[in-house]
mmCIF file of C-alpha atoms in Angstrom:
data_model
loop_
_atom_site.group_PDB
_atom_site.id
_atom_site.type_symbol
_atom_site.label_atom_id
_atom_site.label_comp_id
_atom_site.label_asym_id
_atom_site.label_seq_id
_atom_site.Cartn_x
_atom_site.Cartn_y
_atom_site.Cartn_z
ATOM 1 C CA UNK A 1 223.268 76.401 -16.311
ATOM 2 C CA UNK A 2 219.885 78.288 -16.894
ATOM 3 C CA UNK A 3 220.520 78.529 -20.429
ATOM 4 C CA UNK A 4 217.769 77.018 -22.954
ATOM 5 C CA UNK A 5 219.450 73.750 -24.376
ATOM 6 C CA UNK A 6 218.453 74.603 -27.959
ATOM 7 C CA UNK A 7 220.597 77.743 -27.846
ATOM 8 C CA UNK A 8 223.303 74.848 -28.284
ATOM 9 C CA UNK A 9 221.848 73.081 -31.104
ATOM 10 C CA UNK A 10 222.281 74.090 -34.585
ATOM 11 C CA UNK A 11 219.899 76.559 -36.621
ATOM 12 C CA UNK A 12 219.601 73.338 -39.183
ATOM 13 C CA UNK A 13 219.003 70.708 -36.471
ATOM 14 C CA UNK A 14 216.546 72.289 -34.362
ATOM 15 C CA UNK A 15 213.385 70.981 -36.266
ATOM 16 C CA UNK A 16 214.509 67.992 -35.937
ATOM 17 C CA UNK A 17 215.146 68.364 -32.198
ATOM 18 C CA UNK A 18 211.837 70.029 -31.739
ATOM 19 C CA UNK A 19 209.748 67.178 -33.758
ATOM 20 C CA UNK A 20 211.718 64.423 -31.695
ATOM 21 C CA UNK A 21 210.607 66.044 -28.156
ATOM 22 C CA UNK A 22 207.000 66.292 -29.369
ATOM 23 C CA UNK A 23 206.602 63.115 -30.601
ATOM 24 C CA UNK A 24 208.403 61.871 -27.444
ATOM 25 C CA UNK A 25 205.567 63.851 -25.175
ATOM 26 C CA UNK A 26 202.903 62.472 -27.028
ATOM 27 C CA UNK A 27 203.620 59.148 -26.908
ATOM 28 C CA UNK A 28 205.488 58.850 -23.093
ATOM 29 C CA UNK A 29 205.546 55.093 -23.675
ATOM 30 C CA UNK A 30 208.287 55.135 -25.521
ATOM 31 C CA UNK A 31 211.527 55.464 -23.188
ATOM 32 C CA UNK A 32 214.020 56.065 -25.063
ATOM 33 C CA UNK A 33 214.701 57.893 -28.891
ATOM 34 C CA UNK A 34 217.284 59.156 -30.415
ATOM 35 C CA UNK A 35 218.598 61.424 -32.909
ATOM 36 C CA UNK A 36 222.012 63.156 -34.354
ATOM 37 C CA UNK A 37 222.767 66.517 -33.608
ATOM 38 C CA UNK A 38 225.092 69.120 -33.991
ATOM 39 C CA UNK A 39 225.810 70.825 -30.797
ATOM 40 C CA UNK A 40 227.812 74.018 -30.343
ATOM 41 C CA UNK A 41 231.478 74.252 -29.384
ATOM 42 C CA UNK A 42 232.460 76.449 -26.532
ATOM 43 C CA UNK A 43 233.840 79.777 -27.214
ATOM 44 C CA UNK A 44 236.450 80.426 -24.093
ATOM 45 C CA UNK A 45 237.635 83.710 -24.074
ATOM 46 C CA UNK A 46 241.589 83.444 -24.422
ATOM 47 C CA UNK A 47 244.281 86.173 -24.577
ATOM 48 C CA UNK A 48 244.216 88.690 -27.062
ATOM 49 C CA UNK A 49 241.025 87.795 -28.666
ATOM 50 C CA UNK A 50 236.932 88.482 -27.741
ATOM 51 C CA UNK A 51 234.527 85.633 -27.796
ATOM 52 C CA UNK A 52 232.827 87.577 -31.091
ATOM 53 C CA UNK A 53 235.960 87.167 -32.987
ATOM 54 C CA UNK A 54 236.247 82.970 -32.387
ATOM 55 C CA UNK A 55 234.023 81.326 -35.161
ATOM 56 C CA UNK A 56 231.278 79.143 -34.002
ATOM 57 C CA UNK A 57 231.850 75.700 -34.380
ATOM 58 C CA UNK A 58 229.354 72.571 -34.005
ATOM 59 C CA UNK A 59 230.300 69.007 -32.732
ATOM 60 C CA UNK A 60 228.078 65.873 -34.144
ATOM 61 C CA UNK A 61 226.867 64.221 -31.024
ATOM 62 C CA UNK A 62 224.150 61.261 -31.033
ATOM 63 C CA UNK A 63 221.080 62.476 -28.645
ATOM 64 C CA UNK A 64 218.994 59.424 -26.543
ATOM 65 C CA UNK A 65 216.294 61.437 -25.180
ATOM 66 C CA UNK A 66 214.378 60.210 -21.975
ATOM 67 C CA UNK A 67 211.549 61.855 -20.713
ATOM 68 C CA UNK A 68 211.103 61.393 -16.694
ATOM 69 C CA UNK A 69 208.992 62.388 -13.627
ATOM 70 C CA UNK A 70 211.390 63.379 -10.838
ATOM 71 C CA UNK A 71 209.118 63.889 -8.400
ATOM 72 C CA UNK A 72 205.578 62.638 -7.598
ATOM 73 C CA UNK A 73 204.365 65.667 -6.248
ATOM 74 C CA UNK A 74 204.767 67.495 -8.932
ATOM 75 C CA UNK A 75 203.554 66.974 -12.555
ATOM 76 C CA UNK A 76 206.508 68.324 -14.083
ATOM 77 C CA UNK A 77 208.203 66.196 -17.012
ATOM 78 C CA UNK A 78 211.959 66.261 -17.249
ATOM 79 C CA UNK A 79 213.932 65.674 -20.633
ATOM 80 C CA UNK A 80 217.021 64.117 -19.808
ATOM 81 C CA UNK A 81 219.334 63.869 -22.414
ATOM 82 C CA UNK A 82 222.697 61.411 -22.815
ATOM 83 C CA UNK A 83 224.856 62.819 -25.597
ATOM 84 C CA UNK A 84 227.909 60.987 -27.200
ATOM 85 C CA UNK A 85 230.116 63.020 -29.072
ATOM 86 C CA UNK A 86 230.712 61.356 -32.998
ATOM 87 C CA UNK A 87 234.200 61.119 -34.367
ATOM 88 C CA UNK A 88 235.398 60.505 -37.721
ATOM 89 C CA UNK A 89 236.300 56.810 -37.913
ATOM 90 C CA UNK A 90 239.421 57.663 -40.040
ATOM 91 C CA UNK A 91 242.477 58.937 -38.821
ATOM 92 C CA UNK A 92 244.845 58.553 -41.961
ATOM 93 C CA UNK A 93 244.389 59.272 -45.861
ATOM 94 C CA UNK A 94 242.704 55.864 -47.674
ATOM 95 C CA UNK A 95 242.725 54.314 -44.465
ATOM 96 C CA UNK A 96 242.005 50.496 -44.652
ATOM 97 C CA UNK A 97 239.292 49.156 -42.215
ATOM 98 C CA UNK A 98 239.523 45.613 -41.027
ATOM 99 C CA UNK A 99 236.766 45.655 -39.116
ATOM 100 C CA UNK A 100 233.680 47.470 -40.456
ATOM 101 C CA UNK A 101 230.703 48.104 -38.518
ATOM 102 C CA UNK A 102 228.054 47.970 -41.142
ATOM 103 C CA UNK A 103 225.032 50.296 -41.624
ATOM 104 C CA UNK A 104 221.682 50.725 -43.526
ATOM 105 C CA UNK A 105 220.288 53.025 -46.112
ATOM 106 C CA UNK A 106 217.238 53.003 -47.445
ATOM 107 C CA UNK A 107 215.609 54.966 -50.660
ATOM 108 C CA UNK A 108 212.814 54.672 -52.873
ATOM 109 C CA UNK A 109 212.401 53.903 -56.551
ATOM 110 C CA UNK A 110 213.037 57.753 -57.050
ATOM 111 C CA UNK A 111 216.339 57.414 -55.620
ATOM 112 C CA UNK A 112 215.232 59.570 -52.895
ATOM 113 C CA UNK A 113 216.626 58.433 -49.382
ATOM 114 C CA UNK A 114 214.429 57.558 -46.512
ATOM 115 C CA UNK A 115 216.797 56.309 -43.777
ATOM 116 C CA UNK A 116 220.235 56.071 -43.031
ATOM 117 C CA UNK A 117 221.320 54.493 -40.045
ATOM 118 C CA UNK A 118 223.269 56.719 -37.071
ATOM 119 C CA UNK A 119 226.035 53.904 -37.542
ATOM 120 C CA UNK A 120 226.680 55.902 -41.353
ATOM 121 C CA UNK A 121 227.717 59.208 -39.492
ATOM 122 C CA UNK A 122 231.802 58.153 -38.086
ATOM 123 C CA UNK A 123 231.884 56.916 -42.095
ATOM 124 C CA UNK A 124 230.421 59.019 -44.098
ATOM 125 C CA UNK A 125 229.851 62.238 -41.756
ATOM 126 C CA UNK A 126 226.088 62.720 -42.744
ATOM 127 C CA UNK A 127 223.735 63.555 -40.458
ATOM 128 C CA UNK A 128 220.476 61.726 -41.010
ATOM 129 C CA UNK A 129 218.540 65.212 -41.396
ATOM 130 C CA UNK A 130 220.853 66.323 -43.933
ATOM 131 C CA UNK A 131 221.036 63.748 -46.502
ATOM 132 C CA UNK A 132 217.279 62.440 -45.730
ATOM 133 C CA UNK A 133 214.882 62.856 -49.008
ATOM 134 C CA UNK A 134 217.798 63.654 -51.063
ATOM 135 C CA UNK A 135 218.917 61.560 -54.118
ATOM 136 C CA UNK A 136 220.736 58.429 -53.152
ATOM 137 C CA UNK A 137 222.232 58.236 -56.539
ATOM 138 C CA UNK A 138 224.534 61.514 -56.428
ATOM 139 C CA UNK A 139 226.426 59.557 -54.212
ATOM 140 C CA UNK A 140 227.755 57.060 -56.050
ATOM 141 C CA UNK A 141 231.048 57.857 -58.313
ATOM 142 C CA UNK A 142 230.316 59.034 -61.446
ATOM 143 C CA UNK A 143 232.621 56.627 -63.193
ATOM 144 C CA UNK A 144 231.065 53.598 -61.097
ATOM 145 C CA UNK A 145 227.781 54.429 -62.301
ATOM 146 C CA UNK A 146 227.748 51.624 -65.307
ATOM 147 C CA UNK A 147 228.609 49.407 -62.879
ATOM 148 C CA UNK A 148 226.011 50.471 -60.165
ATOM 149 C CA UNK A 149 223.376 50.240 -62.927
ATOM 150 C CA UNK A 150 224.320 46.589 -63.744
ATOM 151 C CA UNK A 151 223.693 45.905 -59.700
ATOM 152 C CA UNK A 152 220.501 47.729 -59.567
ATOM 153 C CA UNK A 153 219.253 45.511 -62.809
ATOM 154 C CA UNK A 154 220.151 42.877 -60.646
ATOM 155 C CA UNK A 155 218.051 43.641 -58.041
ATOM 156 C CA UNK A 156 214.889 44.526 -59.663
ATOM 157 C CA UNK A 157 215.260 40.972 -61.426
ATOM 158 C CA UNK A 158 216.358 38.900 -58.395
ATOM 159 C CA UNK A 159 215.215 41.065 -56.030
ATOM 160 C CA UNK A 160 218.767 41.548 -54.018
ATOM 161 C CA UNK A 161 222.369 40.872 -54.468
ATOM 162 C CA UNK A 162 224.812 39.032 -51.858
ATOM 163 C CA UNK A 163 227.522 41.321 -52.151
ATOM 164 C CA UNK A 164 228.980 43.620 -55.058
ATOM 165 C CA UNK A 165 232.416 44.318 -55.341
ATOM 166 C CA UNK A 166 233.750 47.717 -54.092
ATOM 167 C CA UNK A 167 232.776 50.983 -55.471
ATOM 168 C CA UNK A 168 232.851 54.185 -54.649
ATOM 169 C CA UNK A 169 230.932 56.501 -52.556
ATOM 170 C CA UNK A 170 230.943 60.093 -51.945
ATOM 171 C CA UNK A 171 231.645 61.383 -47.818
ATOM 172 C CA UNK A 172 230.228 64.786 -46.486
ATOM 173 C CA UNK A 173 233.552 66.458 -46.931
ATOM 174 C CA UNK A 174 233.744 65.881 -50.609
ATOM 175 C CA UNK A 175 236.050 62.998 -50.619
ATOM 176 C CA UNK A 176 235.341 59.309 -51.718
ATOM 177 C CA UNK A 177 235.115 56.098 -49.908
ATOM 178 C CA UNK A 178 235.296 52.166 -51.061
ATOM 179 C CA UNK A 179 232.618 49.965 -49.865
ATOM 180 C CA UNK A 180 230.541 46.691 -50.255
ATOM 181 C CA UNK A 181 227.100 46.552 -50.340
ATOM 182 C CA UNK A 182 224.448 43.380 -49.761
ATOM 183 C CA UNK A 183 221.158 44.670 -51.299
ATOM 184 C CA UNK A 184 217.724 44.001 -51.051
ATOM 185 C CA UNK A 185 214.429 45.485 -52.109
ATOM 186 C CA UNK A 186 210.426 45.096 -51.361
ATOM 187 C CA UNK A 187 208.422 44.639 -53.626
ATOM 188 C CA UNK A 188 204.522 45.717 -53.694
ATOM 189 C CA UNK A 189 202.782 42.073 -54.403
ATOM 190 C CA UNK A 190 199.633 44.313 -55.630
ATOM 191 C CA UNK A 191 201.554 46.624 -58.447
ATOM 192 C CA UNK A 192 203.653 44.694 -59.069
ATOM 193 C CA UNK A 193 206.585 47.398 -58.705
ATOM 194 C CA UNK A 194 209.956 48.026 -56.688
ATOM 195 C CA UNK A 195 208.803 50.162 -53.766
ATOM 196 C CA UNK A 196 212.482 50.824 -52.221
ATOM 197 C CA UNK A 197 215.979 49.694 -51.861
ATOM 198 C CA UNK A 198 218.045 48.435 -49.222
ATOM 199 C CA UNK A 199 221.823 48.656 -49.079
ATOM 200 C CA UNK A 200 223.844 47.538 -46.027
ATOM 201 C CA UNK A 201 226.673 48.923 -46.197
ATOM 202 C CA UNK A 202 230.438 47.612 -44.968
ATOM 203 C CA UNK A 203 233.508 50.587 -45.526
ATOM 204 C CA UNK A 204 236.558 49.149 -46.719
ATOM 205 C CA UNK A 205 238.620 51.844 -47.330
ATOM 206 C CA UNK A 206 238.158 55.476 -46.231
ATOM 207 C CA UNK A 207 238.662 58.782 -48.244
ATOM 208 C CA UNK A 208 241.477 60.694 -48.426
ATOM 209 C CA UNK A 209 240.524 63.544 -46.496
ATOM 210 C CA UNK A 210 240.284 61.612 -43.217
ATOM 211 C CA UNK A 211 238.098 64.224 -41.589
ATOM 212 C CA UNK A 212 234.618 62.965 -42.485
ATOM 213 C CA UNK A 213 233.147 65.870 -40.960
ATOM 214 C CA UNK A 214 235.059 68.757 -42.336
ATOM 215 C CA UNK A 215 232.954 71.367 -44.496
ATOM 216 C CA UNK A 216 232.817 70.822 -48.265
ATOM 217 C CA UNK A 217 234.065 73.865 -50.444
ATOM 218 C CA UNK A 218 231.139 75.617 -50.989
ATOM 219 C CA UNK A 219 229.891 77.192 -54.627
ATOM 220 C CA UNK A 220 230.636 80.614 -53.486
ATOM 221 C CA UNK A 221 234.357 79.587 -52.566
ATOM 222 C CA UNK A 222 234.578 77.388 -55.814
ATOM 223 C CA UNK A 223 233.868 80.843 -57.962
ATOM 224 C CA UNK A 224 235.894 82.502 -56.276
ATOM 225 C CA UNK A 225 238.598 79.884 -56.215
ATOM 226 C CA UNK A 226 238.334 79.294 -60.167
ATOM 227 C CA UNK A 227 238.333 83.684 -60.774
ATOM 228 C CA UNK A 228 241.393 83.161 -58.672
ATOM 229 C CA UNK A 229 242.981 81.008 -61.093
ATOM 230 C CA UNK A 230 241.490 82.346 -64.323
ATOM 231 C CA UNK A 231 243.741 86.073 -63.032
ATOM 232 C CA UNK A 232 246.274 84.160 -62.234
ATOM 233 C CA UNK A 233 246.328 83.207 -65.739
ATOM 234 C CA UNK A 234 245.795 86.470 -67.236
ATOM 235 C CA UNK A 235 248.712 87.833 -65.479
ATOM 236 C CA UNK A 236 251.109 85.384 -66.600
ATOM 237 C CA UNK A 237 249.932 85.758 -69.971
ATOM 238 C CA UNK A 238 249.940 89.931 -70.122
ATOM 239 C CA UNK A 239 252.406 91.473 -72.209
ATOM 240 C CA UNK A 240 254.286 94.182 -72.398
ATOM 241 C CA UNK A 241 255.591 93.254 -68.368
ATOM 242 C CA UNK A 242 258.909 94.744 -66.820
ATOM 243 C CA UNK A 243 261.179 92.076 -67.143
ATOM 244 C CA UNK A 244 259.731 91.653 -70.643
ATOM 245 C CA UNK A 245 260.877 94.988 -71.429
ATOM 246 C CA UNK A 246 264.048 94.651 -69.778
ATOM 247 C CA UNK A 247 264.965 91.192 -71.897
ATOM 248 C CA UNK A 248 263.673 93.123 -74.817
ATOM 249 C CA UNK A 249 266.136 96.002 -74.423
ATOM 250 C CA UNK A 250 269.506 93.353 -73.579
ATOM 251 C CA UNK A 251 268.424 91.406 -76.665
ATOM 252 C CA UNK A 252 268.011 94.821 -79.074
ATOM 253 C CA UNK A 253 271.725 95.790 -77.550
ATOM 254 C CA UNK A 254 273.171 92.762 -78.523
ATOM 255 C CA UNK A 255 271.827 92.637 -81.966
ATOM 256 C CA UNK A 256 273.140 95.860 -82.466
ATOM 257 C CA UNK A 257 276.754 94.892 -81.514
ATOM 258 C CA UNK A 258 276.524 91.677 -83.459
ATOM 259 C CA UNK A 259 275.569 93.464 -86.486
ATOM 260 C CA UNK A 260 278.062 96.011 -86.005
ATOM 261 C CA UNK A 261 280.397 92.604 -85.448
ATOM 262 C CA UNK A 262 279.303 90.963 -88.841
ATOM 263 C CA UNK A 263 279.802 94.017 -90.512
ATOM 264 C CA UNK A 264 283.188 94.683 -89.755
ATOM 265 C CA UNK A 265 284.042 90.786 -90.655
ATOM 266 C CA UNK A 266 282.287 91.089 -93.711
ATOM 267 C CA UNK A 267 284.540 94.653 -94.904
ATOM 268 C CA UNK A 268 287.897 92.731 -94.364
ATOM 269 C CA UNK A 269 289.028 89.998 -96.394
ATOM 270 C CA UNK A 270 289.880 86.558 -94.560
ATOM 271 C CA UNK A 271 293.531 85.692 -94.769
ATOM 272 C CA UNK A 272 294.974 82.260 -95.326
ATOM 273 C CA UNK A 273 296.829 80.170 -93.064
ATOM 274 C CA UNK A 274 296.974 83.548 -91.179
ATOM 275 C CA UNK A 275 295.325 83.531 -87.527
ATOM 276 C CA UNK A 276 292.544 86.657 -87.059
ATOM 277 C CA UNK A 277 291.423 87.151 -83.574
ATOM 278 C CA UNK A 278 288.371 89.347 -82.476
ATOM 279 C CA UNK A 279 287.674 90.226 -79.255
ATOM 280 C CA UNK A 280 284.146 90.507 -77.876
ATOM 281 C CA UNK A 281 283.788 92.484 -75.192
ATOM 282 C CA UNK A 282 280.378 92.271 -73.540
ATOM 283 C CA UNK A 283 279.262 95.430 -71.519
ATOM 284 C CA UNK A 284 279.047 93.154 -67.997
ATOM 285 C CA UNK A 285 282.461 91.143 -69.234
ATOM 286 C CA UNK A 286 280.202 88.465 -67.478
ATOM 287 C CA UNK A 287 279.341 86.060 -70.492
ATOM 288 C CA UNK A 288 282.396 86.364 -72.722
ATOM 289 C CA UNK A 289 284.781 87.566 -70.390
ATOM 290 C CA UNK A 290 288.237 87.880 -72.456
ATOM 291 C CA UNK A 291 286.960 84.613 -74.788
ATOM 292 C CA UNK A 292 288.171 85.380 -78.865
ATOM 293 C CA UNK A 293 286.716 83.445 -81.768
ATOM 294 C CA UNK A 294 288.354 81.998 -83.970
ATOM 295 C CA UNK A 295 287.804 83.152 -87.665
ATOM 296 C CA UNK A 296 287.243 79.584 -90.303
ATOM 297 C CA UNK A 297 287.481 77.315 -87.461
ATOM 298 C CA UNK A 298 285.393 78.935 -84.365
ATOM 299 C CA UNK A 299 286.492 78.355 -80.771
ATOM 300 C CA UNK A 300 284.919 79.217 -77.081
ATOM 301 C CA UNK A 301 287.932 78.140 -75.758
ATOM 302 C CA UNK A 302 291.122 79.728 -74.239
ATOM 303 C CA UNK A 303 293.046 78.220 -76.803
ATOM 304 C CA UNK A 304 296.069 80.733 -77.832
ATOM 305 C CA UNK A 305 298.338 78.004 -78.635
ATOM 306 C CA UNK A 306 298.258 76.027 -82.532
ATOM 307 C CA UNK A 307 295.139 77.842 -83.358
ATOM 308 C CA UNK A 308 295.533 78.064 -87.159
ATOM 309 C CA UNK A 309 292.469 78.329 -89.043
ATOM 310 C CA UNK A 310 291.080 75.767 -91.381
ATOM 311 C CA UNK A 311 291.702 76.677 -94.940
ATOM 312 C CA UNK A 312 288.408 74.141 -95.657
ATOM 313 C CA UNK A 313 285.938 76.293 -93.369
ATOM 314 C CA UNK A 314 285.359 79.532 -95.683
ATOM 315 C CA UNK A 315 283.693 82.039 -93.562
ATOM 316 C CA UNK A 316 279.902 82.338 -94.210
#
């Protein structure tokens, strides 16, 4: 109480807020206009933790602004304002909506939006201010684009189109959404040309972020996601690491004794039909642990029973 009410609105929304309140004063005939607006969150204090540590947060609220004379005696103009808080109209991932409420978006033969109906915001979590004068067509999937093209052909030949078959368009958070569209245009009976575009628009199936309103990543956090990864890659591809000098060391050991084992084979002469047993005795006894190999015929088994070497298998 006693607070200015645009200390509550957001830095990007107060032009908008300002602009609506003017136009509202100079023309008092009209009761009652509205606007979306992004109103601050309170910051309670709670244990443990100061009001400048809490991040600010903004809620999407849809603003009817009425402008009123309390009293007679005195010429003082009151803004009243009714504001209903926006929620994102998905709750799951993809989620399927039976019962659409349809909205409106307008752009220009640019591409360059001109309206967009408050009904968009629950869907697509745009606020009109945001997305206004911005091009339309960066919505629209990238690989839907032939498609959209074929529709927009459509329309500049026949002037509209009932209904298209879904395609994809791009939320505030990042995410995509399927929809259906009924189109139609105006076109100036002087020129001759298309002088904008209108969609209305019915959701069929939402993103899969369900939070419409959630922040996008941002470029900054994108770069420094992607140097993120690109270390992560260097690291795993560095050489000359601990445990690669560890594996190094275990495999130059047993090279050593296998040489040293291959050498001593190789000095004595195989006997026939006569069994030869070498032991190898690895330093942790935890791979070979009291197994013998068997010299023509070769065995990793416990086998000290009819183990005769085959006369056919000459040692190599």
């Amino acid at each position: 109480i006693g607070r200015s009410f645009i200390d509550f609105v957001h830095p990007r929304d107060r032009n908008t807020f300002a602009s609506q309140i003017t136009s509202g004063l100079a023309v008092p005939k009209i009761v009652n206009s509205t606007m979306v607006c992004r109103i601050r969150r309170y910051r309670g204090l709670t244990t443990g933790f100061g009001v400048k540590d809490r991040v600010v947060t903004f809620m999407p609220f849809l603003l009817k602004f009425t402008f009123k004379n309390i009293s007679d005696e005195e010429k003082v103009i009151y803004l009243v304002i009714q504001a209903t808080p926006f929620f994102s109209a998905f709750r799951i991932p993809n989620e399927v909506v039976s019962k659409p409420v349809p909205f409106v978006m307008r752009h220009a033969a640019n591409g360059n939006l001109e309206y967009i109906d408050p009904e968009s915001v629950p869907y697509l979590g745009y606020l009109p201010q945001d997305v206004t004068d911005k091009d339309a067509l960066k919505l629209y999937h990238p690989e839907d684009l032939d498609y959209i093209q074929q529709v927009y052909e459509t329309i500049v030949k026949e002037g509209g189109v009932p209904r298209t078959k879904a395609y994809r368009m791009m939320a505030q958070n990042g995410d995509y959404l399927k929809l259906e569209t009924e189109w139609s245009s105006f076109i100036n009976p002087w020129s001759k040309r298309l002088e904008f575009v209108i969609g209305k628009h019915y959701i069929i199936e939402g993103p899969i972020n369900p939070d419409v309103f959630q922040s996008p990543m941002s470029d900054e956090s994108k770069s420094k996601a992607q140097k993120y990864r690109d270390n992560i890659v260097r690291i795993m591809n560095e050489v000359l690491t601990k445990p690669a000098e560890v594996a190094k060391q275990q495999m130059t050991k047993r090279c050593q004794d296998l040489a040293s084992f291959m050498e001593s084979l190789m000095e004595e002469q195989p006997k026939v039909d006569e069994e030869l047993r070498l032991d190898i005795q690895d330093p942790d006894h935890s791979y070979y642990e009291h197994d013998s190999v068997m010299l023509g015929g070769i065995s990793p088994h416990h086998d000290y029973n009819d183990t005769k070497s085959s006369t056919g298998t000459p040692l190599s």
